[in-house]
Amino acid sequence: MTSPLINRRDLAFVLYDLLDVAALTKHARYADHSRETFEAAIETAHRLALEKFHPHNAKADKNEPTFDGNTVSMIPEVAEALAAFRDAGFFAPTKDYELGGMQLPLTVAQACNAVFQSANIGSAGYPFLTVGAANLIESFGSQEQKSLYMAPMLAGRFFGTMCLSEPQAGSSLADIRTRAEPQPDGTYRVIGNKMWISGGDHELSENIVHMVLAKIPGGPPGVKGISLFIVPKRTVNPDGSVGARNDVRLAGLNHKMGYRGTTNTVLNFGEKGGAVGYLLGQPHRGLEYMFQMMNEARIGVGQGAVMLAYAAYLFSLDYARGRPQGRAPDSKDPTSPMIPIIEHADIKRMLLHQKWVSEGGLHLCLYAGSLVDRIAMADDAQEKARLELLLDTLTPIVKGWLSEVCLKSNEHAVQILGGYGYTRDYPVEQYYRDQRLNPIHEGTDGIQAIDLLGRKMAIKGGAGWTAVKAEIARAIKIATAHERLKPMARELAQLVETVETTRATLLGAMGQGKPSLALANAFHFLDLFGLLVMGWMWLWQASAVLDLPPAATDEERAFRAGKLAACRYFFTYEVPRSAYLASMLGKLDDTTLTMKSEWFA
Amino acid sequence: MTSPLINRRDLAFVLYDLLDVAALTKHARYADHSRETFEAAIETAHRLALEKFHPHNAKADKNEPTFDGNTVSMIPEVAEALAAFRDAGFFAPTKDYELGGMQLPLTVAQACNAVFQSANIGSAGYPFLTVGAANLIESFGSQEQKSLYMAPMLAGRFFGTMCLSEPQAGSSLADIRTRAEPQPDGTYRVIGNKMWISGGDHELSENIVHMVLAKIPGGPPGVKGISLFIVPKRTVNPDGSVGARNDVRLAGLNHKMGYRGTTNTVLNFGEKGGAVGYLLGQPHRGLEYMFQMMNEARIGVGQGAVMLAYAAYLFSLDYARGRPQGRAPDSKDPTSPMIPIIEHADIKRMLLHQKWVSEGGLHLCLYAGSLVDRIAMADDAQEKARLELLLDTLTPIVKGWLSEVCLKSNEHAVQILGGYGYTRDYPVEQYYRDQRLNPIHEGTDGIQAIDLLGRKMAIKGGAGWTAVKAEIARAIKIATAHERLKPMARELAQLVETVETTRATLLGAMGQGKPSLALANAFHFLDLFGLLVMGWMWLWQASAVLDLPPAATDEERAFRAGKLAACRYFFTYEVPRSAYLASMLGKLDDTTLTMKSEWFA
């Protein structure tokens, strides 16, 4: 195993052979960059992840953060790792040079982030939230807010959070109760309780900048009355120095199944009269703003899921190659030597599943990142809008569908190790527990499914779906040039038709005033659409492999053969599930909808 | 929620309306029994489980057993619960009165065991192993062995284990190295290391009776050279008193993801020259004997999986009824009150999945138990053989397929609770971790799949399959009498044909000298066969509901409506998956088989 974190050949394949990230360097913004500088950044991230993040991954899990009623304590390795991370500039990889950034494309920054996620998802959580919160201030904040809050966040001195959920309103933001009362000096007093706040308290940074959804009294009901506030843990003086504690109190830490390195908190705002808060942007537009961070976070969660799957895949692969057990079905002589378990077809089944999930998932996440880069670079408004629709439509798949298939992938990694996989002596056990969070946070997968079917498939006359279809059609055309890919290209084209028909049926029901019926099986539509998107990714990968110049080494030949085999596996064992899903969806079945609460046990 | 452990109406439905356990009382052996005495035993078990097992389930998880190099320590509640269990006679529910037993049918004993498993799978593990080991001695032991070892086990004074796996040979018993050297006095000296031994050491009982697979030097290679030995932790004097420590040492405890209440151990036999062991039955027939315990254990593991799913189902159901969140898709007024999450179709989807898994799984496990009872009562050798084949064929489904679908079921329970489900404050988190063991122990699900396809479907000219088919045909015929069940009956008949064809294709390949190809996708065959068996159970349940006399209460009407809805859900959302599986299997696809180790990342 070259690296326990990622296959660097695979990462390079995605970045350069699939996404052609190097082409971005023709833009003025990236003029100083080249494939070499991208690789240097990734190499730095990889080394740092191996040296500073990976070694304490298990330790942080076994010794989760504690709270004595006053201060949060955690193992010192977390702060050390984040200091090294800060010193290497990873709090602002995409930002302008003058802001202290590296001015890297987001795709490359995401690639760097991927190795940290693989090494230690818990410790990687803090900068992830900080960058997202800083981006919010960059997009919607005043000059003063940028200098007082964003700048120290990009420098890694202040960390950030997103404060949305409340105890009585987990996913239902329309029902939040936190209120922000306007003060004569233009500030607000924020009062309320926030739940499930990751990174909500710790001593890792000089300050914590909470991005808080709250309602200004007198505003409209529901989500239209939500505004967004900057509420620092400690107030910041006009000269940027950190002042006194604000009225934000840690009520307690949540004790989780996994993902233990990232503190998860209950925060009380305004127990002593009100936490000082600063309105970000306009009143009542808070949810709209927050969606920027939520969408970034959803891509980040999807990629985190992928990297937990990837790390587990690499570990279980290495184990399967080294563990002798049993014999092939056609060689039962008990005196013959045992074979490594990787030679058993059922083990290869589980490894192939992990391979398509991990490598296909990484491709999809970085593709999403590349769309953000292309949106930023697009001169043409129509092209920009098209790319935005594409990204919006794929986001529920990145977050929701990937987190489902990644959980299954981690389940396989445990299974390959057998009893050992079930013990806490091997990392696959922790990866599995860590992974279980991903279908839940940043909008459960059920919510992602409704977002996909009820919004993304419908809005702007289905322009998002049209954009996805056009991209897939292009990939099918390219694949069709390769004789051996023709059957899979045909299957993918068929799957596009299947989704088309299914979408029409479901949106038809919606149009006929039956939204509950149309959305009742949204989860299966998410699954169907995920198969389409992943089929697209793998056909794309297979085409790219066949378009490469001749391989120079056995290792490279093996890499390419593996890609083609994984593509074949996906089309043989996963794509056919689509017919079953489409058939269920096409019936507009109301079994779940008509089930009554009292009929359950 | 009437009981957090089980729906007693459902249990009674399975025992009396489906399996007609009361009919067993016409046999002389059960002449003293009646539905009332059965219910009294279950009531006692239920009360004991609620009072003594359930309260320390989470505590035992949070405070797992420790080993100081000398003695294993655990929370005192475990010993207290097991003492109460012993005093109530549950170590010997099925045994003759003169052996101190209750002379209950196994089906009823299994029902009793089910509530203990639901309450606390960790503490229930000790008697479960003890009963299995005692049964082995009863079947194959000498009179002396029965009186010295079995009798104190049935009295709950000695506990038992099964010692099969070794560090270098987890599932590959042909490769075990533990040896048993014959001594002039007829005893053996056992020397070797055993791994993954549940209940391998503790201070809960006066003694531990290890059932150990070992090889007598000079015997045939592979599984044909395996013999079975009784190796007590402490020797037992001829008068039954417990003597000195035998040469069996606890090398260490395994630290598991879940299932922490049951110690799991590495045992070293013979570090000081050899542990005294007593041959059970004939030499070299050990594996054949051990299969009795393994088969019992496989049913037990399947039922344990079901009860972990059942407990989580009941908890998440209760939560879903009480937790308000969001609004229906056709009522988005943010000032309207929130609805309980059970009103959301996607939550009902996850509850319906849990319902068919839990209630259908319980039905299948108790049906397996009822087959054991019918085998014991059968006068006719042919009928006995038929029932044995039926049981053998269903065992991989009970153990392997159920543990897969139960894990998914527990995943849903966590998901319904959202962030709360991911915290250690709610029991669904532990149930999920506990459940993850079940696809691994007692033969991984991959091994169960090979057992089903390569052995159970093939042996005796397919007589096992013929027996299953005949039972299903009978169920289809009964269901067809009900107009509303006809479509489902037809679908099940179609599924029988699908399995028939698929089996013929796969066994055909086996017959043509391609066992590796035939078995490469055995896991998917297990899935296909599982759908058939579960479809059979649910059609059976639906028929029985419609055959009941008119319901007297609203509660009973709701219970029956729920059964019909769950059956409909299974046939609408699960059975159609069979076409996809059969299509893959029918192709004899070799993607996994031909994948090369070096092609993986």
Coordinates of C-alpha atoms in Angstrom, one line a residue, chain A residues 38-519:
Chain A
F38 CA -1.2 21.8 -8.1
E39 CA 0.7 18.7 -7.4
A40 CA 3.0 20.5 -5.0
A41 CA 0.0 21.7 -3.0
I42 CA -1.5 18.2 -3.0
E43 CA 1.9 16.7 -2.0
T44 CA 2.1 19.1 0.9
A45 CA -1.4 18.2 2.0
H46 CA -0.7 14.5 1.6
R47 CA 2.4 14.7 3.7
L48 CA 0.8 16.8 6.4
A49 CA -2.2 14.5 6.5
L50 CA 0.1 11.5 6.9
E51 CA 2.3 13.1 9.5
K52 CA -0.1 15.2 11.5
F53 CA -3.7 14.0 11.0
H54 CA -3.6 10.3 10.4
P55 CA -1.6 9.3 13.5
H56 CA -4.2 10.6 15.9
N57 CA -7.4 9.5 14.1
A58 CA -8.0 6.5 16.3
K59 CA -6.7 8.2 19.4
A60 CA -9.2 11.1 19.0
D61 CA -12.0 8.5 18.6
K62 CA -11.0 6.7 21.8
N63 CA -10.5 9.9 23.7
E64 CA -13.4 12.1 22.6
P65 CA -13.6 15.8 23.7
T66 CA -14.9 16.4 27.2
F67 CA -16.5 19.4 28.8
D68 CA -16.1 20.2 32.5
G69 CA -18.9 22.8 32.5
N70 CA -16.4 25.5 31.7
T71 CA -13.9 24.4 29.0
V72 CA -13.7 21.8 26.3
S73 CA -10.7 19.5 26.4
M74 CA -9.3 17.2 23.8
I75 CA -6.1 15.5 22.9
P76 CA -3.3 17.9 22.1
E77 CA -2.6 16.3 18.7
V78 CA -5.7 18.0 17.2
A79 CA -4.4 21.5 17.9
E80 CA -1.0 20.6 16.7
A81 CA -2.3 19.2 13.4
L82 CA -4.5 22.3 12.9
A83 CA -1.5 24.6 13.6
A84 CA 0.5 22.8 10.9
F85 CA -2.5 23.0 8.6
R86 CA -2.8 26.7 9.2
D87 CA 0.9 27.3 8.8
A88 CA 0.8 25.5 5.4
G89 CA -2.0 27.9 4.3
F90 CA -4.8 25.4 4.0
F91 CA -7.4 27.7 5.6
A92 CA -7.4 29.8 2.4
P93 CA -6.3 27.7 -0.5
T94 CA -8.6 29.3 -3.1
K95 CA -8.4 32.9 -1.9
D96 CA -6.6 35.7 -3.5
Y97 CA -2.9 36.1 -2.8
E98 CA -3.5 39.5 -1.2
L99 CA -5.9 37.8 1.3
G100 CA -3.1 35.3 2.2
G101 CA -4.5 32.6 -0.1
M102 CA -2.9 30.3 -2.6
Q103 CA -5.3 31.3 -5.4
L104 CA -5.8 27.6 -6.2
P105 CA -8.8 26.3 -8.2
L106 CA -11.5 24.8 -5.9
T107 CA -11.0 21.5 -7.5
V108 CA -7.4 21.4 -6.4
A109 CA -8.3 22.7 -2.9
Q110 CA -10.9 19.9 -2.7
A111 CA -8.3 17.4 -3.7
C112 CA -6.1 18.6 -0.8
N113 CA -9.1 18.5 1.5
A114 CA -9.8 14.9 0.4
V115 CA -6.5 13.6 1.9
F116 CA -7.2 15.3 5.2
Q117 CA -10.7 13.8 5.3
S118 CA -9.3 10.4 4.5
A119 CA -6.6 10.8 7.2
N120 CA -8.9 12.1 10.0
I121 CA -12.5 13.2 9.3
G122 CA -12.9 14.5 12.8
S123 CA -10.0 16.9 12.9
A124 CA -10.6 17.9 9.2
G125 CA -14.1 19.1 10.3
Y126 CA -12.9 22.3 11.9
P127 CA -11.2 24.0 8.9
F128 CA -14.0 22.7 6.7
L129 CA -16.6 24.7 8.7
T130 CA -14.3 27.6 9.0
V131 CA -13.8 27.9 5.3
G132 CA -17.5 27.7 4.6
A133 CA -18.3 30.3 7.2
A134 CA -15.6 32.6 5.8
N135 CA -17.0 32.2 2.3
L136 CA -20.4 33.3 3.6
I137 CA -18.9 36.5 5.0
E138 CA -17.0 37.0 1.8
S139 CA -20.2 36.7 -0.3
F140 CA -22.5 38.8 1.8
G141 CA -20.6 40.6 4.5
S142 CA -19.6 44.3 4.8
Q143 CA -16.0 45.4 4.5
E144 CA -15.8 45.7 8.2
Q145 CA -17.2 42.2 8.7
K146 CA -14.6 40.9 6.3
S147 CA -11.7 42.5 8.0
L148 CA -12.9 41.7 11.6
Y149 CA -14.1 38.1 11.0
M150 CA -13.3 36.7 7.6
A151 CA -9.6 37.7 7.6
P152 CA -8.7 35.9 10.9
M153 CA -10.7 32.9 9.7
L154 CA -8.7 32.7 6.5
A155 CA -5.6 33.0 8.6
G156 CA -6.8 30.1 10.8
R157 CA -6.9 32.2 13.9
F158 CA -10.7 32.2 14.2
F159 CA -12.8 29.1 13.5
G160 CA -16.4 29.1 12.2
T161 CA -19.6 27.2 12.6
M162 CA -23.1 27.0 11.1
C163 CA -25.9 27.3 13.6
L164 CA -29.2 26.2 12.0
S165 CA -30.9 23.4 13.9
E166 CA -32.7 23.8 17.1
P167 CA -33.9 21.1 19.5
Q168 CA -37.5 21.4 18.4
A169 CA -36.7 22.0 14.8
G170 CA -34.0 19.7 13.4
S171 CA -34.6 19.8 9.7
S172 CA -37.6 22.2 9.8
L173 CA -35.9 25.6 9.6
A174 CA -39.3 27.3 9.2
D175 CA -39.9 26.5 12.8
I176 CA -36.7 27.9 14.4
R177 CA -37.4 30.1 17.4
T178 CA -34.1 31.8 17.9
R179 CA -34.8 35.6 17.7
A180 CA -32.6 38.6 17.1
E181 CA -33.7 41.8 18.6
P182 CA -32.5 45.0 16.9
Q183 CA -30.6 47.4 19.1
P184 CA -30.2 51.2 18.7
D185 CA -26.6 50.8 17.8
G186 CA -27.4 48.6 14.8
T187 CA -26.4 45.4 16.4
Y188 CA -28.8 42.6 17.5
R189 CA -29.3 40.6 20.7
V190 CA -29.6 37.0 19.7
I191 CA -31.5 34.7 22.1
G192 CA -32.3 31.0 21.5
N193 CA -30.9 27.4 21.6
K194 CA -29.0 25.7 18.8
M195 CA -28.6 22.0 18.5
W196 CA -26.1 19.7 16.6
I197 CA -23.6 22.5 16.1
S198 CA -20.3 21.0 15.0
G199 CA -17.3 22.8 16.3
G200 CA -19.6 24.9 18.5
D201 CA -17.0 25.1 21.2
H202 CA -13.4 24.2 21.8
E203 CA -10.1 25.9 22.6
L204 CA -8.5 25.3 19.2
S205 CA -8.7 28.9 18.0
E206 CA -8.6 32.4 19.4
N207 CA -12.3 32.8 18.6
I208 CA -15.3 31.1 17.1
V209 CA -17.5 32.8 14.6
H210 CA -21.0 31.4 14.7
M211 CA -23.1 31.9 11.6
V212 CA -26.6 31.9 13.2
L213 CA -30.0 31.7 11.7
A214 CA -32.5 33.7 13.7
K215 CA -35.8 35.6 13.3
I216 CA -36.1 39.4 13.7
P217 CA -39.4 39.9 15.6
G218 CA -42.2 41.2 13.3
G219 CA -40.8 39.5 10.2
P220 CA -42.8 37.1 8.0
P221 CA -43.5 33.6 9.3
G222 CA -41.6 30.5 8.1
V223 CA -38.4 30.5 6.2
K224 CA -39.1 34.0 4.8
G225 CA -38.6 35.5 8.2
I226 CA -35.1 34.1 8.8
S227 CA -32.0 36.3 8.9
L228 CA -28.4 35.5 9.2
F229 CA -26.1 36.8 12.0
I230 CA -22.5 36.7 12.8
V231 CA -22.3 35.9 16.5
P232 CA -18.7 35.6 17.8
K233 CA -17.9 33.5 20.9
R234 CA -15.7 36.5 22.0
T235 CA -16.4 40.0 20.8
V236 CA -13.9 41.5 18.5
N237 CA -12.7 45.1 19.0
P238 CA -12.5 47.5 16.2
D239 CA -8.7 47.0 16.0
G240 CA -9.3 43.3 15.5
S241 CA -8.2 42.3 19.0
V242 CA -10.3 39.7 20.8
G243 CA -12.5 41.1 23.6
A244 CA -14.7 39.6 26.2
R245 CA -16.9 36.5 26.1
N246 CA -20.2 37.1 24.3
D247 CA -23.4 35.7 25.7
V248 CA -23.0 32.2 24.0
R249 CA -22.8 29.3 26.3
L250 CA -22.0 25.7 25.7
A251 CA -24.8 23.7 27.2
G252 CA -23.2 20.4 26.5
L253 CA -21.4 18.1 24.1
N254 CA -23.3 15.4 22.1
H255 CA -21.8 11.9 22.5
K256 CA -21.8 10.3 19.1
M257 CA -21.4 6.9 17.6
G258 CA -18.4 8.1 15.6
Y259 CA -17.0 11.3 14.1
R260 CA -15.9 12.0 17.6
G261 CA -13.0 14.2 16.9
T262 CA -15.3 17.0 15.9
T263 CA -17.1 18.4 18.9
N264 CA -20.9 18.5 18.4
T265 CA -22.7 20.9 20.7
V266 CA -25.8 22.4 22.2
L267 CA -25.3 26.1 22.3
N268 CA -27.4 28.6 24.3
F269 CA -27.5 32.1 23.0
G270 CA -28.6 35.0 25.2
E271 CA -29.0 33.4 28.7
K272 CA -27.8 36.7 30.1
G273 CA -29.9 39.0 28.0
G274 CA -28.7 38.4 24.5
A275 CA -25.6 37.5 22.5
V276 CA -24.3 40.4 20.4
G277 CA -24.9 39.6 16.8
Y278 CA -24.3 41.4 13.6
L279 CA -26.7 41.1 10.7
L280 CA -25.1 39.6 7.5
G281 CA -26.5 41.2 4.4
Q282 CA -30.2 42.0 4.3
P283 CA -32.8 41.1 6.8
H284 CA -35.0 38.0 6.0
R285 CA -32.7 36.7 3.4
G286 CA -30.7 34.5 5.8
L287 CA -31.8 31.2 4.5
E288 CA -31.0 32.1 1.0
Y289 CA -27.5 33.2 2.1
M290 CA -27.1 30.1 4.2
F291 CA -27.8 27.9 1.3
Q292 CA -24.5 28.9 -0.1
M293 CA -22.8 27.3 2.9
M294 CA -25.2 24.4 3.0
N295 CA -24.5 23.6 -0.6
E296 CA -20.8 23.8 0.0
A297 CA -21.2 21.7 3.1
R298 CA -23.3 19.1 1.1
I299 CA -20.5 18.7 -1.4
G300 CA -18.1 18.5 1.6
V301 CA -20.2 15.9 3.3
G302 CA -20.4 13.8 0.2
Q303 CA -16.6 14.0 -0.3
G304 CA -16.1 13.2 3.4
A305 CA -18.3 10.1 2.9
V306 CA -16.2 9.1 -0.2
M307 CA -12.9 9.5 1.6
L308 CA -14.1 7.4 4.6
A309 CA -15.0 4.8 2.0
Y310 CA -11.8 5.2 0.2
A311 CA -9.6 4.8 3.3
A312 CA -11.5 1.7 4.3
Y313 CA -11.3 0.4 0.8
L314 CA -7.5 0.7 0.7
F315 CA -7.2 -0.9 4.2
S316 CA -9.4 -3.8 3.4
L317 CA -7.7 -4.3 0.1
D318 CA -4.3 -4.5 1.8
Y319 CA -5.7 -6.9 4.3
A320 CA -7.3 -9.1 1.7
R321 CA -4.0 -9.4 -0.1
G322 CA -2.1 -10.5 3.0
R323 CA -4.6 -12.8 4.7
P324 CA -4.5 -16.4 3.7
Q325 CA -7.8 -18.4 4.3
G326 CA -9.4 -21.3 2.6
R327 CA -9.1 -22.6 -1.0
A328 CA -10.8 -22.0 -4.3
P329 CA -14.0 -24.0 -4.9
D330 CA -12.3 -26.2 -7.5
S331 CA -9.3 -27.0 -5.3
K332 CA -10.4 -28.5 -2.1
D333 CA -7.2 -30.5 -1.2
P334 CA -6.8 -29.6 2.5
T335 CA -3.0 -30.2 2.2
S336 CA -2.7 -27.5 -0.5
P337 CA -1.7 -24.1 0.8
M338 CA -4.4 -21.6 1.7
I339 CA -4.9 -18.7 -0.7
P340 CA -5.1 -15.0 0.1
I341 CA -8.7 -14.1 0.6
I342 CA -8.5 -11.6 -2.3
E343 CA -8.6 -14.7 -4.5
H344 CA -12.2 -15.5 -3.4
A345 CA -14.8 -14.2 -5.7
D346 CA -17.0 -12.9 -2.9
I347 CA -14.2 -10.9 -1.5
K348 CA -13.5 -9.4 -4.9
R349 CA -17.2 -8.6 -5.1
M350 CA -16.9 -6.5 -2.0
L351 CA -13.7 -4.9 -3.1
L352 CA -15.1 -4.0 -6.6
H353 CA -18.1 -2.4 -4.9
Q354 CA -15.8 -0.4 -2.7
K355 CA -13.7 0.5 -5.8
W356 CA -16.6 1.9 -7.8
V357 CA -17.9 3.8 -4.8
S358 CA -14.6 5.3 -3.7
E359 CA -13.1 6.1 -7.1
G360 CA -16.4 7.0 -8.8
G361 CA -17.4 9.0 -5.8
L362 CA -14.1 10.9 -5.8
H363 CA -14.6 11.6 -9.5
L364 CA -18.1 13.0 -8.9
C365 CA -17.1 15.2 -5.9
L366 CA -14.2 16.7 -7.8
Y367 CA -16.4 17.1 -10.8
A368 CA -18.8 19.1 -8.6
G369 CA -15.8 21.2 -7.5
S370 CA -14.7 21.7 -11.1
L371 CA -18.2 23.0 -11.9
V372 CA -17.7 25.7 -9.2
D373 CA -14.4 26.6 -10.9
R374 CA -16.0 26.7 -14.3
I375 CA -18.8 28.9 -13.0
A376 CA -16.3 31.4 -11.6
M377 CA -14.3 31.5 -14.9
A378 CA -17.3 31.6 -17.2
D379 CA -17.6 34.8 -19.2
D380 CA -21.0 33.9 -20.7
A381 CA -24.0 34.4 -18.4
Q382 CA -26.0 31.6 -20.1
E383 CA -23.1 29.2 -19.7
K384 CA -22.7 30.2 -16.1
A385 CA -26.4 29.6 -15.5
R386 CA -26.2 26.2 -17.2
L387 CA -23.2 25.2 -15.0
E388 CA -25.0 26.4 -11.9
L389 CA -28.0 24.3 -12.7
L390 CA -25.8 21.3 -13.3
L391 CA -24.2 21.7 -9.9
D392 CA -27.5 22.2 -8.2
T393 CA -29.0 19.2 -9.7
L394 CA -26.0 17.0 -8.8
T395 CA -25.7 18.2 -5.2
P396 CA -28.4 15.8 -3.7
I397 CA -26.6 12.9 -5.4
V398 CA -23.2 14.0 -4.0
K399 CA -24.6 14.4 -0.5
G400 CA -27.4 11.9 -0.3
W401 CA -26.8 9.1 -2.7
L402 CA -23.1 9.0 -2.1
S403 CA -23.5 8.8 1.6
E404 CA -25.8 5.8 1.2
V405 CA -23.5 3.9 -1.1
C406 CA -20.5 4.8 1.0
L407 CA -22.1 3.4 4.1
K408 CA -22.5 0.1 2.3
S409 CA -19.0 0.3 1.1
N410 CA -17.7 0.7 4.6
E411 CA -19.9 -2.2 5.7
H412 CA -18.0 -4.3 3.1
A413 CA -14.6 -3.2 4.4
V414 CA -15.6 -4.4 7.9
Q415 CA -16.9 -7.7 6.4
I416 CA -13.7 -8.4 4.6
L417 CA -11.7 -8.3 7.8
G418 CA -14.3 -10.7 9.4
G419 CA -14.0 -10.8 13.2
Y420 CA -11.0 -8.4 13.1
G421 CA -13.1 -5.9 11.3
Y422 CA -15.5 -5.9 14.2
T423 CA -12.8 -5.1 16.7
R424 CA -11.5 -1.7 17.6
D425 CA -8.0 -2.8 16.8
Y426 CA -8.4 -2.1 13.1
P427 CA -9.5 1.2 11.6
V428 CA -12.3 -0.1 9.5
E429 CA -14.5 -0.3 12.6
Q430 CA -14.1 3.5 13.2
Y431 CA -14.6 4.4 9.6
Y432 CA -17.9 2.5 9.6
R433 CA -19.1 4.4 12.7
D434 CA -17.8 7.7 11.4
Q435 CA -19.6 7.1 8.1
R436 CA -23.0 6.5 9.7
L437 CA -23.3 10.2 10.3
N438 CA -23.2 11.2 6.7
P439 CA -26.7 10.1 5.7
I440 CA -28.0 12.2 8.6
H441 CA -26.2 15.6 8.7
E442 CA -26.5 18.5 6.3
G443 CA -30.1 17.4 5.4
T444 CA -30.9 13.8 5.8
D445 CA -30.9 11.6 2.6
G446 CA -34.7 11.7 2.7
I447 CA -34.6 15.5 2.5
Q448 CA -32.0 15.3 -0.3
A449 CA -34.4 13.0 -2.2
I450 CA -37.3 15.5 -1.9
D451 CA -34.9 18.3 -2.9
L452 CA -33.9 16.4 -6.0
L453 CA -37.3 15.3 -7.2
G454 CA -39.5 18.2 -5.9
R455 CA -37.2 21.0 -6.7
K456 CA -34.1 20.3 -8.8
M457 CA -36.0 18.1 -11.3
A458 CA -38.8 20.7 -11.6
I459 CA -37.4 24.2 -11.4
K460 CA -37.0 26.4 -14.5
G461 CA -38.9 24.0 -16.6
G462 CA -36.5 21.2 -15.9
A463 CA -33.5 23.1 -17.1
G464 CA -31.3 21.3 -14.6
W465 CA -32.3 17.9 -15.9
T466 CA -31.8 19.1 -19.4
A467 CA -28.3 20.2 -18.5
V468 CA -27.4 16.9 -17.0
K469 CA -28.9 15.0 -20.0
A470 CA -26.7 17.1 -22.4
E471 CA -23.5 16.2 -20.4
I472 CA -24.4 12.6 -20.3
A473 CA -25.2 12.6 -24.0
R474 CA -21.7 14.0 -24.6
A475 CA -20.1 11.3 -22.5
I476 CA -22.2 8.6 -24.3
K477 CA -21.0 9.9 -27.7
I478 CA -17.4 9.8 -26.6
A479 CA -17.7 6.3 -25.2
T480 CA -19.4 5.0 -28.4
A481 CA -16.2 5.7 -30.3
H482 CA -14.8 2.7 -28.4
E483 CA -16.1 -0.6 -29.6
R484 CA -15.8 -2.3 -26.2
L485 CA -17.8 0.5 -24.5
K486 CA -20.7 0.5 -26.9
P487 CA -22.9 -1.9 -24.9
M488 CA -22.4 0.2 -21.7
A489 CA -23.0 3.4 -23.6
R490 CA -26.3 1.9 -24.9
E491 CA -27.3 0.9 -21.4
L492 CA -26.6 4.4 -20.1
A493 CA -28.6 5.9 -22.9
Q494 CA -31.4 3.6 -22.0
L495 CA -31.1 4.7 -18.4
V496 CA -31.4 8.3 -19.4
E497 CA -34.7 7.4 -21.1
T498 CA -35.9 5.6 -18.0
V499 CA -35.2 8.6 -15.8
E500 CA -36.9 10.8 -18.4
T501 CA -40.1 8.7 -18.3
T502 CA -40.0 8.3 -14.5
R503 CA -39.5 12.1 -14.0
A504 CA -42.4 12.9 -16.3
T505 CA -44.7 10.5 -14.4
L506 CA -43.8 11.9 -11.0
L507 CA -43.8 15.5 -12.0
G508 CA -47.1 14.9 -13.8
A509 CA -48.6 13.7 -10.5
M510 CA -47.2 16.8 -8.8
G511 CA -48.8 19.0 -11.5
Q512 CA -52.1 17.3 -10.9
G513 CA -52.1 18.4 -7.3
K514 CA -50.7 15.2 -5.9
P515 CA -47.4 16.3 -4.4
S516 CA -47.6 13.9 -1.5
L517 CA -48.1 11.0 -3.9
A518 CA -45.4 12.2 -6.3
L519 CA -42.9 12.6 -3.5

